[in-house]
PDB file of C-alpha atoms in Angstrom:
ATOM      1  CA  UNK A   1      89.364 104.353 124.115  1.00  0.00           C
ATOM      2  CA  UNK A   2      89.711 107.512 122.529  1.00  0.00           C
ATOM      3  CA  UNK A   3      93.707 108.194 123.210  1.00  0.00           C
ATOM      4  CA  UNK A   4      93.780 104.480 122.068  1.00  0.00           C
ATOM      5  CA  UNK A   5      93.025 105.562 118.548  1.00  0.00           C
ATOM      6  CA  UNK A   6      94.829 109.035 118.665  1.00  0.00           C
ATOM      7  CA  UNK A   7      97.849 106.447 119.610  1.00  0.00           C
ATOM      8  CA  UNK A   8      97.197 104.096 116.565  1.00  0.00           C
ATOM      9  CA  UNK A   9      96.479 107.147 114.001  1.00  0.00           C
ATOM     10  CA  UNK A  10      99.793 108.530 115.073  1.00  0.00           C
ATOM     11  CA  UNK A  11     101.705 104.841 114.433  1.00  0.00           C
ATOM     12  CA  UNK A  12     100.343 105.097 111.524  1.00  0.00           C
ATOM     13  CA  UNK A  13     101.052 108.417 110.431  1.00  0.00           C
ATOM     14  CA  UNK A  14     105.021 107.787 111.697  1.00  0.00           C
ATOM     15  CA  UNK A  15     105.001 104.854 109.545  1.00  0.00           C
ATOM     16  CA  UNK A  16     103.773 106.451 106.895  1.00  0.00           C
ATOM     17  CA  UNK A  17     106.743 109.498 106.944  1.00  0.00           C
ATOM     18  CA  UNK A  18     109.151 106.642 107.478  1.00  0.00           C
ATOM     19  CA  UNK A  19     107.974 104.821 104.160  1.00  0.00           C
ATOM     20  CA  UNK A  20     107.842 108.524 102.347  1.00  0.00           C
ATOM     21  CA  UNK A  21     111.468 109.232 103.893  1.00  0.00           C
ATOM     22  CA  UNK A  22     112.318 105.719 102.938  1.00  0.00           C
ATOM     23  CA  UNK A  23     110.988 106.447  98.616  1.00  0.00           C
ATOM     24  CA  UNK A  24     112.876 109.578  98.891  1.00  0.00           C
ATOM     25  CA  UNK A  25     116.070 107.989  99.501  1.00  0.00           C
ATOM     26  CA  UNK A  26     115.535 105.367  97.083  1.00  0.00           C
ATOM     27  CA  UNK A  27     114.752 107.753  94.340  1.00  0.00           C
ATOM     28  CA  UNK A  28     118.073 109.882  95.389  1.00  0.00           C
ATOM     29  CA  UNK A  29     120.760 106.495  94.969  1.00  0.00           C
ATOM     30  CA  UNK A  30     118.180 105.908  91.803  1.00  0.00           C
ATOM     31  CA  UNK A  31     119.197 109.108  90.761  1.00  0.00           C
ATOM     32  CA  UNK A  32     123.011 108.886  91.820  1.00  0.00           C
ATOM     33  CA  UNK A  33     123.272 105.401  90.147  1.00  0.00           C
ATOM     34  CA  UNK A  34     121.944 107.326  86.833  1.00  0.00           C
ATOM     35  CA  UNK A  35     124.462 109.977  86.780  1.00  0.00           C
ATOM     36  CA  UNK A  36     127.624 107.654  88.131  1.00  0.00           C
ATOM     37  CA  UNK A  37     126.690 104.334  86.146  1.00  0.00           C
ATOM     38  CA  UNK A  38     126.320 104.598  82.134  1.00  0.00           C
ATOM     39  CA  UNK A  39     126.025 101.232  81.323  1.00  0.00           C
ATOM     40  CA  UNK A  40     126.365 100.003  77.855  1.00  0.00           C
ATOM     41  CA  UNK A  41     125.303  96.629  76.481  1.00  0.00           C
ATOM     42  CA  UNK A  42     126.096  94.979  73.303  1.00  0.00           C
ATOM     43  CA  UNK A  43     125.943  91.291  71.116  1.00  0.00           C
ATOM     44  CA  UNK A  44     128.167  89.074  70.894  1.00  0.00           C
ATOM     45  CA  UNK A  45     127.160  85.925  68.498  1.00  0.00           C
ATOM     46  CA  UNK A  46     129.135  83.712  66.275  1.00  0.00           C
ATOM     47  CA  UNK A  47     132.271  85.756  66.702  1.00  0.00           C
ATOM     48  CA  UNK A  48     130.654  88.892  65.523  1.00  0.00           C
ATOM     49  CA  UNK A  49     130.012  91.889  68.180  1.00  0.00           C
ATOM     50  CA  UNK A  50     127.304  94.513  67.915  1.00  0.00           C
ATOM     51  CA  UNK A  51     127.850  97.837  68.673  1.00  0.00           C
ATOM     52  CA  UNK A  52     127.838  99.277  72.005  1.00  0.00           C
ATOM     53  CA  UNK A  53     124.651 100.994  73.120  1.00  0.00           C
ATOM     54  CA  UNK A  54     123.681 102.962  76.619  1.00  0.00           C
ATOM     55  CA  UNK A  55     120.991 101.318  78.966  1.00  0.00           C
ATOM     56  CA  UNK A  56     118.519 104.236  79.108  1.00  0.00           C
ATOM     57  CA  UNK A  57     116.018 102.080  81.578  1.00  0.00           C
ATOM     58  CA  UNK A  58     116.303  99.458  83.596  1.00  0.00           C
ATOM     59  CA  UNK A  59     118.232  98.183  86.998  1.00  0.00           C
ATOM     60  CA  UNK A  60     121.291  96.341  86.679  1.00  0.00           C
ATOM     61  CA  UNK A  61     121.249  92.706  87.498  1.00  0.00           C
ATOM     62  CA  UNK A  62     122.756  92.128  91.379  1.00  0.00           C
ATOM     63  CA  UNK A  63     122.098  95.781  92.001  1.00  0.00           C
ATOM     64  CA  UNK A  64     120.742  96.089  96.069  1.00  0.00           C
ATOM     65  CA  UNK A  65     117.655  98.136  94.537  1.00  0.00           C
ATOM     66  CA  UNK A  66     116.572  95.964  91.662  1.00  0.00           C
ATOM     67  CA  UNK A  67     113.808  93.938  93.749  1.00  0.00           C
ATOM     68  CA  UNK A  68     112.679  97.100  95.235  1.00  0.00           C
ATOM     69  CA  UNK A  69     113.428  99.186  92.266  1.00  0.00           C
ATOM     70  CA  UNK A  70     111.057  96.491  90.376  1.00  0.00           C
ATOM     71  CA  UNK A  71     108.224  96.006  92.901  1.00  0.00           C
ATOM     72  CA  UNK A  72     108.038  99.872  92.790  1.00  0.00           C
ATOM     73  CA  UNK A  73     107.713 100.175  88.945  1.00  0.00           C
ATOM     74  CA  UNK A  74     105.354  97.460  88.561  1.00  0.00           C
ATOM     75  CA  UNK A  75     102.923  98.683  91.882  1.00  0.00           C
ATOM     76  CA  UNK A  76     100.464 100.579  89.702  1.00  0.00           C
ATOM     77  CA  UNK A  77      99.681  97.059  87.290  1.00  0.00           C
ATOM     78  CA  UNK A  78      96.751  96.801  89.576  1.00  0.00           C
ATOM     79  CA  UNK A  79      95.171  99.692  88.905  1.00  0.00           C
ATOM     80  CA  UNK A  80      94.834  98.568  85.503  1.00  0.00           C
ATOM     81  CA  UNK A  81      92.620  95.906  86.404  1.00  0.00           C
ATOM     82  CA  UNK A  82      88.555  96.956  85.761  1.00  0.00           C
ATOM     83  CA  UNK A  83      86.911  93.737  85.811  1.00  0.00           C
ATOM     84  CA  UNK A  84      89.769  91.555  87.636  1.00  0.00           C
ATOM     85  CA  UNK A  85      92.187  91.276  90.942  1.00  0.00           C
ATOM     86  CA  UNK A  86      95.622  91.448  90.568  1.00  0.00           C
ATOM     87  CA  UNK A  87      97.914  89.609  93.236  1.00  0.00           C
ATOM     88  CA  UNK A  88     101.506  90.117  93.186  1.00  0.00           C
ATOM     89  CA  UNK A  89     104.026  88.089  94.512  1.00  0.00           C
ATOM     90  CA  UNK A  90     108.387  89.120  93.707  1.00  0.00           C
ATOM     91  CA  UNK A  91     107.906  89.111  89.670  1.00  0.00           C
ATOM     92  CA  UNK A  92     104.922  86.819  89.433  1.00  0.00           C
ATOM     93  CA  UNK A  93     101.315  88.236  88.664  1.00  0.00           C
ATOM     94  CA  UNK A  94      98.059  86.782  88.894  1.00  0.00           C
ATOM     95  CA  UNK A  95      94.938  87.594  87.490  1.00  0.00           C
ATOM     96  CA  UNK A  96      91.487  86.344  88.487  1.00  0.00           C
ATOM     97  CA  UNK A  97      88.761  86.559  86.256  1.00  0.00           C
ATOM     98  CA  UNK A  98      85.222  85.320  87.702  1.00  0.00           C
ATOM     99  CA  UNK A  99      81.994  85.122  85.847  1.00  0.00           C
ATOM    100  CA  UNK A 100      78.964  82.660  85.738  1.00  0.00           C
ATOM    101  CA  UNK A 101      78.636  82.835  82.198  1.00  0.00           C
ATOM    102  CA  UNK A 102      81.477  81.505  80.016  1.00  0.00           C
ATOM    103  CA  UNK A 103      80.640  83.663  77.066  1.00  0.00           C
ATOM    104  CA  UNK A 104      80.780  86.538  79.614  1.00  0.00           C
ATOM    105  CA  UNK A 105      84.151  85.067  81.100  1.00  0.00           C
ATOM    106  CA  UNK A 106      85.985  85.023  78.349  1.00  0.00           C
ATOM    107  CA  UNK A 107      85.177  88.445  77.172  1.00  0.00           C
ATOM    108  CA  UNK A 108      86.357  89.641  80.416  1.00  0.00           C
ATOM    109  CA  UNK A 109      89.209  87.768  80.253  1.00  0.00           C
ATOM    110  CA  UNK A 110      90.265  89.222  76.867  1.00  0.00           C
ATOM    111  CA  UNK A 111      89.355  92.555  78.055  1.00  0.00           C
ATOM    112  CA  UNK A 112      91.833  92.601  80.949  1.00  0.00           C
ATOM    113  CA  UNK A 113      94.445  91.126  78.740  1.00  0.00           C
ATOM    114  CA  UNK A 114      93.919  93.622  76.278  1.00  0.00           C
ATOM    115  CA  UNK A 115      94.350  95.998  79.274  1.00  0.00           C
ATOM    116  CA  UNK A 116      97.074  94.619  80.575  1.00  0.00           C
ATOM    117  CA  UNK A 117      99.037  94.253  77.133  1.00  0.00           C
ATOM    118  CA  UNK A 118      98.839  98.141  76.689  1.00  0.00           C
ATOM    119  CA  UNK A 119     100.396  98.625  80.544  1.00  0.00           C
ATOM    120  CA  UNK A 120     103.062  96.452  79.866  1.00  0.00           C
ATOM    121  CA  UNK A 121     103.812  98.565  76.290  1.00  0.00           C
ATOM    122  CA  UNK A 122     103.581 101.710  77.938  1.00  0.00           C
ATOM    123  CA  UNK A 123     106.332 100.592  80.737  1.00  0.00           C
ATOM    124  CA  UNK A 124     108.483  99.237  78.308  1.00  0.00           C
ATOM    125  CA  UNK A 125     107.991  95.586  79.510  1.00  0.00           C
ATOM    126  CA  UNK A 126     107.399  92.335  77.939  1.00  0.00           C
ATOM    127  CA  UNK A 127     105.335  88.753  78.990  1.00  0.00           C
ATOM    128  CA  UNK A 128     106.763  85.874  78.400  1.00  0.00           C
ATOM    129  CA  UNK A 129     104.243  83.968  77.100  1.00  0.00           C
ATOM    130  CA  UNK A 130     105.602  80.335  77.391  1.00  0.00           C
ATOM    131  CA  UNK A 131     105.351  81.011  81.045  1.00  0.00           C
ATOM    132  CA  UNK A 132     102.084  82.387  80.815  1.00  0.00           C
ATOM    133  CA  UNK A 133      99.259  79.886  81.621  1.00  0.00           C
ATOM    134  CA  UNK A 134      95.565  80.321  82.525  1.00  0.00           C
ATOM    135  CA  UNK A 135      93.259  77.756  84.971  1.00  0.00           C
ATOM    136  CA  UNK A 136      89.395  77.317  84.970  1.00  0.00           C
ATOM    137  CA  UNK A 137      88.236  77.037  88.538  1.00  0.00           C
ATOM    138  CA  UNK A 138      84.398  75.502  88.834  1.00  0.00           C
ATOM    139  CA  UNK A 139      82.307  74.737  91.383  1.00  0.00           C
ATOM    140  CA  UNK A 140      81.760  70.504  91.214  1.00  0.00           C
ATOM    141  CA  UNK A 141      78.190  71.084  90.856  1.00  0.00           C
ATOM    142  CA  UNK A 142      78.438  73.814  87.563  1.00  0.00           C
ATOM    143  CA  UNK A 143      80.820  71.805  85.422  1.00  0.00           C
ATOM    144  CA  UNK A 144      81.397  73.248  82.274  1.00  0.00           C
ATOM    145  CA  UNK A 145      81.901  71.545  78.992  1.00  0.00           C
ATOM    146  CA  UNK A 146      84.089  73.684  76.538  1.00  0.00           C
ATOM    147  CA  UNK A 147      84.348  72.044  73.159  1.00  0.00           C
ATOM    148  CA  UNK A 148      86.627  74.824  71.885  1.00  0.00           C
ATOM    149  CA  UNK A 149      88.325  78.176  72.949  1.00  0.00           C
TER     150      UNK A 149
END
């Protein structure tokens, strides 16, 4: 039983160098791609053409890193979280917010959004909100009435 768990420990630990080899290559073509690739971007509306600024973050669109580039950058949302869970799924994030009390719920809930709203500020990211929605879940027996929000 013993070598058993010596044997798993070690999978583990393998998998776990692989993963860590795996980040360090990713953040060498990240930093390749940085110094090779200045990418400018600019507006064009109307016939009239900004001027043409640098990208100083971001992935470019069809790169081969930008999902993993992405799922990498936004990892640490969850730990943002104090009084919620967090699931991730590609670029769609869910938070669930449970409470008995809907006074207490929707404190919560603006707590965590507050919380939220500062991570995304500090990365540099923004929410679309008119693809942001929120869902009551209750129990058929606890039906709450809410007259206003």
């Amino acid at each position: 039983m013993l070598s058993c768990c010596v044997g798993l420990i070690l999978q583990w630990f393998i998998l776990l160098l692989f993963l860590c080899f795996l980040c360090f290559l990713l953040l060498l073509l990240l930093m390749a791609n940085k110094v090779v690739c200045v990418c400018y971007q600019y507006v064009h509306f109307n016939g009239h053409s900004s001027s043409r600024l640098p990208i100083t973050c971001g992935v470019p669109q069809g790169s081969i890193l930008g999902p993993l580039s992405f799922l990498i950058y936004i990892y640490d949302i969850c730990h943002v979280a104090k009084m919620s869970r967090l699931i991730l799924f590609a670029n769609d994030t869910n938070i669930f917010v449970a409470n008995h009390n809907l006074n207490n719920l929707i404190w919560n809930i603006n707590y965590e959004l507050q919380l939220t709203s500062e991570w995304f500020q500090v990365n540099k990211l923004s929410l679309n909100v008119s693809k942001t929605n929120f869902v009551f879940f209750v129990s058929p027996n606890n039906v709450m009435i809410i007259t206003s929000w």
